[in-house]
C-alpha positions as semicolon CSV with decimal commas, in nm:
position;residue;x (nm);y (nm);z (nm)
1;M;0,006;0,021;-0,009
2;I;0,267;0,245;0,058
3;S;0,470;0,134;-0,246
4;E;0,163;0,292;-0,369
5;L;0,090;0,572;-0,282
6;P;0,297;0,810;-0,518
7;Q;0,075;0,676;-0,802
8;L;-0,175;0,793;-0,645
9;F;-0,206;1,068;-0,906
10;G;-0,123;0,856;-1,225
11;K;-0,287;0,738;-1,480
12;N;-0,313;0,371;-1,386
13;F;-0,467;0,433;-1,065
14;L;-0,694;0,648;-1,242
15;I;-0,780;0,345;-1,489
16;G;-0,762;0,099;-1,214
17;F;-0,930;0,193;-0,942
18;V;-1,083;0,546;-0,955
19;L;-1,300;0,496;-1,258
20;P;-1,457;0,137;-1,146
21;A;-1,510;0,384;-0,777
22;M;-1,679;0,607;-0,953
23;L;-1,928;0,353;-1,167
24;L;-1,959;0,198;-0,903
25;L;-2,085;0,520;-0,660
26;L;-2,369;0,687;-0,993
27;T;-2,519;0,321;-0,976
28;L;-2,525;0,314;-0,611
29;A;-2,642;0,684;-0,623
30;F;-2,903;0,562;-0,939
31;I;-3,048;0,231;-0,649
32;G;-3,065;0,494;-0,348
33;D;-3,327;0,722;-0,628
34;L;-3,498;0,451;-0,724
35;H;-3,606;0,348;-0,358
36;G;-3,592;0,722;-0,199
37;L;-3,311;0,741;-0,032
38;T;-3,058;0,967;-0,273
39;H;-3,157;1,308;-0,488
40;F;-2,864;1,222;-0,728
41;R;-3,147;1,316;-1,071
42;A;-3,196;1,605;-0,891
43;T;-2,868;1,671;-0,845
44;T;-2,774;1,632;-1,188
45;E;-3,122;1,849;-1,366
46;G;-2,974;2,102;-1,114
47;L;-2,608;2,068;-1,301
48;L;-2,762;2,054;-1,638
49;A;-3,041;2,329;-1,603
50;A;-3,043;2,589;-1,864
51;D;-3,149;2,822;-1,674
52;G;-2,887;3,140;-1,601
53;K;-3,078;3,224;-1,251
54;K;-3,052;2,813;-1,123
55;D;-2,864;2,816;-0,804
56;F;-2,550;2,560;-0,889
57;G;-2,427;2,600;-0,528
58;L;-2,549;2,269;-0,372
59;P;-2,516;2,046;-0,683
60;V;-2,110;2,166;-0,769
61;L;-2,097;2,149;-0,408
62;H;-2,245;1,777;-0,439
63;L;-2,029;1,700;-0,760
64;G;-1,744;1,769;-0,573
65;L;-1,864;1,591;-0,298
66;L;-1,904;1,256;-0,567
67;V;-1,517;1,299;-0,641
68;V;-1,362;1,312;-0,329
69;A;-1,615;1,015;-0,247
70;G;-1,429;0,821;-0,592
71;W;-1,107;0,887;-0,470
72;I;-1,122;0,739;-0,126
73;A;-1,379;0,440;-0,260
74;A;-1,040;0,392;-0,540
75;T;-0,765;0,408;-0,274
76;L;-0,957;0,175;-0,058
77;L;-1,020;-0,053;-0,377
78;L;-0,612;-0,002;-0,388
79;G;-0,531;-0,130;-0,047
80;V;-0,764;-0,417;-0,069
81;N;-0,633;-0,481;-0,451
82;Y;-0,429;-0,834;-0,328
83;Q;-0,755;-0,903;-0,137
84;I;-0,994;-0,875;-0,445
85;T;-0,768;-1,047;-0,697
86;Q;-0,713;-1,334;-0,462
87;A;-1,133;-1,365;-0,480
88;L;-1,141;-1,344;-0,828
89;E;-0,858;-1,631;-0,835
90;G;-1,070;-1,869;-0,585
91;Y;-0,907;-1,827;-0,287
92;G;-1,030;-1,842;0,081
93;A;-1,209;-2,165;0,295
94;F;-1,487;-1,970;0,255
95;N;-1,477;-1,803;-0,089
96;P;-1,804;-1,974;-0,337
97;I;-1,640;-1,938;-0,615
98;G;-1,373;-2,232;-0,484
99;L;-1,622;-2,527;-0,592
100;L;-1,596;-2,487;-0,907
101;V;-1,224;-2,585;-0,856
102;H;-1,374;-2,991;-0,897
103;Y;-1,471;-2,837;-1,282
104;R;-1,119;-2,686;-1,422
105;R;-0,991;-3,022;-1,289
106;W;-1,236;-3,237;-1,422
107;H;-1,165;-3,002;-1,753
108;Y;-0,718;-2,976;-1,680
109;R;-0,789;-3,408;-1,710
110;R;-1,005;-3,408;-2,036
111;L;-0,743;-3,194;-2,171
112;V;-0,418;-3,389;-2,097
113;A;-0,675;-3,692;-2,226
114;S;-0,636;-3,490;-2,541
115;S;-0,286;-3,413;-2,562
116;D;-0,181;-3,750;-2,537
117;G;-0,153;-4,054;-2,819
118;K;-0,032;-4,039;-3,168
119;P;-0,287;-3,834;-3,384
120;K;-0,403;-4,016;-3,704
121;T;-0,541;-3,789;-3,836
122;D;-0,553;-3,392;-3,970
123;K;-0,869;-3,345;-3,743
124;E;-0,734;-3,471;-3,428
125;K;-0,341;-3,321;-3,471
126;A;-0,536;-3,010;-3,530
127;A;-0,686;-3,140;-3,159
128;Q;-0,415;-3,222;-3,000
129;D;-0,285;-2,878;-3,071
130;A;-0,502;-2,682;-2,951
131;A;-0,525;-2,861;-2,615
132;F;-0,125;-2,773;-2,571
133;I;-0,188;-2,422;-2,604
134;T;-0,482;-2,446;-2,394
135;L;-0,268;-2,581;-2,128
136;A;0,034;-2,415;-2,151
137;Q;-0,204;-2,053;-2,153
138;D;-0,505;-2,176;-1,924
139;Y;-0,347;-2,392;-1,634
140;P;-0,039;-2,414;-1,429
141;E;0,145;-2,826;-1,523
142;D;-0,024;-3,000;-1,256
143;E;-0,351;-3,078;-1,174
144;A;-0,283;-3,006;-0,803
145;L;-0,201;-2,612;-0,882
146;V;-0,521;-2,559;-1,088
147;L;-0,768;-2,305;-0,942
148;A;-1,147;-2,230;-0,935
149;T;-1,125;-1,957;-1,211
150;R;-1,020;-1,954;-1,549
151;F;-0,892;-1,585;-1,436
152;G;-0,671;-1,754;-1,182
153;N;-0,526;-2,052;-1,420
154;A;-0,424;-1,753;-1,643
155;L;-0,246;-1,627;-1,337
156;R;-0,078;-1,895;-1,203
157;A;0,018;-2,038;-1,599
158;S;0,222;-1,769;-1,595
159;E;0,424;-1,788;-1,209
160;R;0,498;-2,081;-1,268
161;Y;0,618;-2,033;-1,587
162;P;1,023;-1,923;-1,478
163;Q;0,994;-2,234;-1,209
164;V;0,885;-2,484;-1,488
165;I;1,142;-2,305;-1,758
166;Y;1,503;-2,279;-1,584
167;Y;1,368;-2,325;-1,253
168;M;1,360;-1,991;-1,065
169;E;1,148;-1,930;-0,760
170;P;0,929;-1,691;-0,932
171;M;0,889;-1,448;-0,658
172;Q;1,252;-1,438;-0,514
173;I;1,413;-1,362;-0,852
174;W;1,120;-1,124;-0,963
175;T;1,168;-0,858;-0,738
176;R;1,550;-0,852;-0,846
177;L;1,433;-0,855;-1,224
178;Q;1,207;-0,549;-1,113
179;S;1,499;-0,371;-1,025
180;I;1,715;-0,403;-1,371
181;A;1,461;-0,464;-1,638
182;P;1,411;-0,110;-1,889
183;Q;1,167;0,167;-1,740
184;S;0,963;0,152;-2,038
185;H;0,953;-0,274;-1,972
186;L;0,808;-0,157;-1,630
187;D;0,586;0,090;-1,780
188;F;0,379;-0,140;-2,052
189;L;0,391;-0,395;-1,737
190;A;0,250;-0,082;-1,515
191;D;0,012;-0,040;-1,779
192;Q;-0,100;-0,417;-1,865
193;K;-0,177;-0,379;-1,491
194;A;-0,373;-0,161;-1,466
195;S;-0,617;-0,285;-1,716
196;M;-0,608;-0,628;-1,534
197;D;-0,709;-0,439;-1,190
198;F;-0,939;-0,200;-1,416
199;F;-1,185;-0,528;-1,489
200;V;-1,101;-0,679;-1,108
201;N;-1,283;-0,411;-0,944
202;L;-1,512;-0,390;-1,162
203;W;-1,590;-0,723;-1,137
204;F;-1,589;-0,702;-0,717
205;L;-1,798;-0,349;-0,761
206;S;-2,097;-0,552;-0,984
207;L;-2,135;-0,781;-0,721
208;I;-2,167;-0,477;-0,522
209;A;-2,374;-0,319;-0,658
210;A;-2,638;-0,610;-0,693
211;A;-2,629;-0,664;-0,315
212;A;-2,713;-0,342;-0,285
213;E;-3,035;-0,314;-0,539
214;L;-3,123;-0,652;-0,302
215;A;-3,067;-0,535;0,009
216;A;-3,213;-0,180;-0,059
217;G;-3,568;-0,370;-0,203
218;Y;-3,629;-0,596;0,056
219;W;-3,566;-0,352;0,400
220;V;-3,690;-0,008;0,227
221;D;-3,995;-0,001;0,046
222;H;-3,975;-0,366;-0,058
223;R;-4,014;-0,361;-0,417
224;V;-3,681;-0,504;-0,569
225;V;-3,616;-0,433;-0,932
226;W;-3,470;-0,768;-1,101
227;P;-3,414;-0,616;-1,447
228;L;-3,114;-0,427;-1,212
229;V;-2,951;-0,718;-1,003
230;A;-2,974;-0,943;-1,312
231;A;-2,728;-0,624;-1,563
232;A;-2,539;-0,610;-1,219
233;L;-2,474;-1,001;-1,241
234;V;-2,395;-1,002;-1,630
235;A;-2,186;-0,716;-1,578
236;A;-1,943;-0,902;-1,314
237;F;-1,979;-1,183;-1,553
238;A;-1,834;-0,995;-1,804
239;A;-1,593;-0,827;-1,633
240;A;-1,465;-1,179;-1,494
241;N;-1,422;-1,273;-1,874
242;G;-1,220;-0,901;-1,935
243;A;-0,994;-0,965;-1,599
244;R;-0,910;-1,332;-1,726
245;T;-0,834;-1,171;-2,126
246;Q;-0,649;-0,930;-1,930
247;A;-0,438;-1,164;-1,706
248;M;-0,321;-1,325;-2,019
249;Q;-0,112;-1,049;-2,145
250;Y;-0,022;-0,940;-1,834
251;G;0,129;-1,332;-1,782
252;E;0,300;-1,307;-2,103
253;L;0,428;-0,952;-2,018
254;V;0,610;-1,154;-1,666
255;K;0,694;-1,493;-1,888
256;T;0,836;-1,215;-2,153
257;T;1,051;-1,039;-1,872
258;F;1,217;-1,393;-1,712
259;D;1,308;-1,428;-2,077
260;L;1,487;-1,159;-2,153
261;Y;1,627;-0,973;-1,862
262;R;1,721;-1,317;-1,687
263;G;2,124;-1,293;-1,815
264;A;2,097;-0,911;-1,715
265;L;2,064;-1,019;-1,367
266;A;2,275;-1,308;-1,387
267;E;2,518;-1,076;-1,456
268;Q;2,465;-0,791;-1,209
269;L;2,530;-1,159;-0,951
270;G;2,861;-1,173;-1,048
271;V;2,802;-1,513;-1,239
272;V;2,826;-1,611;-1,612
273;L;2,481;-1,716;-1,740
274;P;2,543;-2,121;-1,882
275;A;2,566;-2,218;-2,224
276;T;2,321;-2,514;-2,228
277;L;1,955;-2,510;-2,016
278;K;2,087;-2,805;-1,791
279;E;2,343;-2,610;-1,665
280;E;2,207;-2,292;-1,633
281;R;1,914;-2,445;-1,428
282;A;2,170;-2,566;-1,195
283;L;2,254;-2,211;-1,133
284;W;1,909;-2,086;-1,155
285;L;1,849;-2,349;-0,851
286;S;2,100;-2,293;-0,661
287;V;1,964;-1,919;-0,643
288;S;1,704;-1,976;-0,570
289;Q;1,770;-2,191;-0,289
290;G;2,003;-1,938;-0,135
291;M;1,741;-1,666;-0,165
292;L;1,485;-1,810;-0,072
293;F;1,607;-2,048;0,266
294;R;1,904;-1,861;0,305
295;D;2,074;-2,182;0,226
296;R;2,464;-2,080;0,261
297;K;2,498;-2,455;0,082
298;A;2,362;-2,390;-0,212
299;A;2,452;-2,009;-0,200
300;A;2,813;-2,204;-0,179
301;K;2,706;-2,371;-0,589
302;W;2,749;-1,991;-0,661
303;D;3,112;-2,040;-0,704
304;A;3,114;-2,267;-0,968
305;F;2,899;-2,016;-1,206
306;R;3,151;-1,702;-1,096
307;K;3,315;-1,503;-1,356
308;K;3,679;-1,586;-1,400
309;P;3,909;-1,320;-1,293
310;D;4,067;-1,188;-1,536
311;A;4,423;-1,308;-1,588
312;K;4,651;-0,962;-1,674
313;R;4,487;-0,798;-1,313
314;E;4,742;-0,855;-1,018
315;P;4,590;-0,969;-0,761
316;F;4,503;-0,746;-0,469
317;A;4,680;-0,645;-0,191
318;P;4,623;-0,444;0,094
319;A;4,824;-0,100;0,094
320;G;5,124;-0,084;0,279
321;R;5,248;-0,441;0,202
322;V;5,563;-0,527;0,177
323;A;5,752;-0,834;0,024
324;N;5,801;-1,209;0,259
325;A;5,596;-0,923;0,539
326;R;5,472;-1,248;0,787
327;P;5,061;-1,302;0,718
328;V;4,802;-1,166;0,978
329;K;4,602;-1,384;1,168
330;R;4,212;-1,329;1,078
331;W;3,938;-1,411;1,222
332;T;3,701;-1,706;1,033
333;L;3,370;-1,852;1,060
C-alpha cells in the first residue's frame, strides 16, 4: 500500500481504481434514487439546467463530494487489491467460487487426455495442438495446482513458467528482475496491470451493486428491481472474462521479463549464464534456494558459475604490504 501512494495521481491509478469506483458510486446513487434514499437525479438536473438564474451552488457541491468520495473509494480499493484478486482466483475457505475447482480440474484432465497419444488424422492433430496451447496458456503444469477460475489459472500459469523452464523461484527472482529491467518495459507492465485491475475491480463492484439493490429493495420499500440485479450480475460475469483476458496478456509480459532479462540479472549477481539449459537450471536452482531459504550451502554453489578473474589483473593486496611480510592472522567464521 505505502509503495503505491506516489501513484495516486497517475494514469494507471485512474484507470484501474478511480474509474471503477466512480461507476460504483454512480450506480449506488441511481439505486438510492429508485428507492427514495438519495437525490442524485435532482442534482444532475440542477447541473444541466439551462436557466441562468438557477442556483448551481448545491449541485456543484454534491458533484465535488461525489468526486472526493470516488477518490477515497479508489484508494480503499488499492489497499484491498490483493484480497480482491485472490477472491477472483478462487482462494479463501469461505469463497463460494472455490467450488468451481472440481470442474476446472476435470477440464484439465480432459485436456491432458486430448493431448496424449499419436493423432491419426489432421483433425485429431489440430485438436491435440489446441489442447497443448490451452494447457500452456490457461493452466499450470500439474492438476494439484489448478485453481477454481480461468482468471486464477491464467495468472498461475505465468507464475509457474520460470520455475518450470528455468527452475527459478518466481517471487524471489521477480523483485530483482524489476530492479534491472528497462523503465519502458516496466511501464508497459504497469499499463497492462492497470487494465487487469480495472476488470478485477469492476467484477467486485458489480457484485456490490447487485447486493445493494437487493438490500435496498427488501429493507426499504420491499420492491426489488430485478432487471437491475440481473444487469449487475451480467456485468460481473463480463468483467471476470475481461480480467482473464487481461491476465493472459499480463502473464505473457511477465514471462517475457524472465526470458529477456535473466541474463542481465545473472551479470548483476556476478555469475555467467551457462551455455546449456541444464547448467542454467542448476544455476538458478542454487540462486533460488540461497535467496528463499537463506541456505549457505546452496549459495556456495554459485562459485561454479562466477566470472573468472582477469588473468592480467594483479591480485588484490592491502596498502603498505611488503615482500616476505609475515601473514596476519584473521578471524574466520
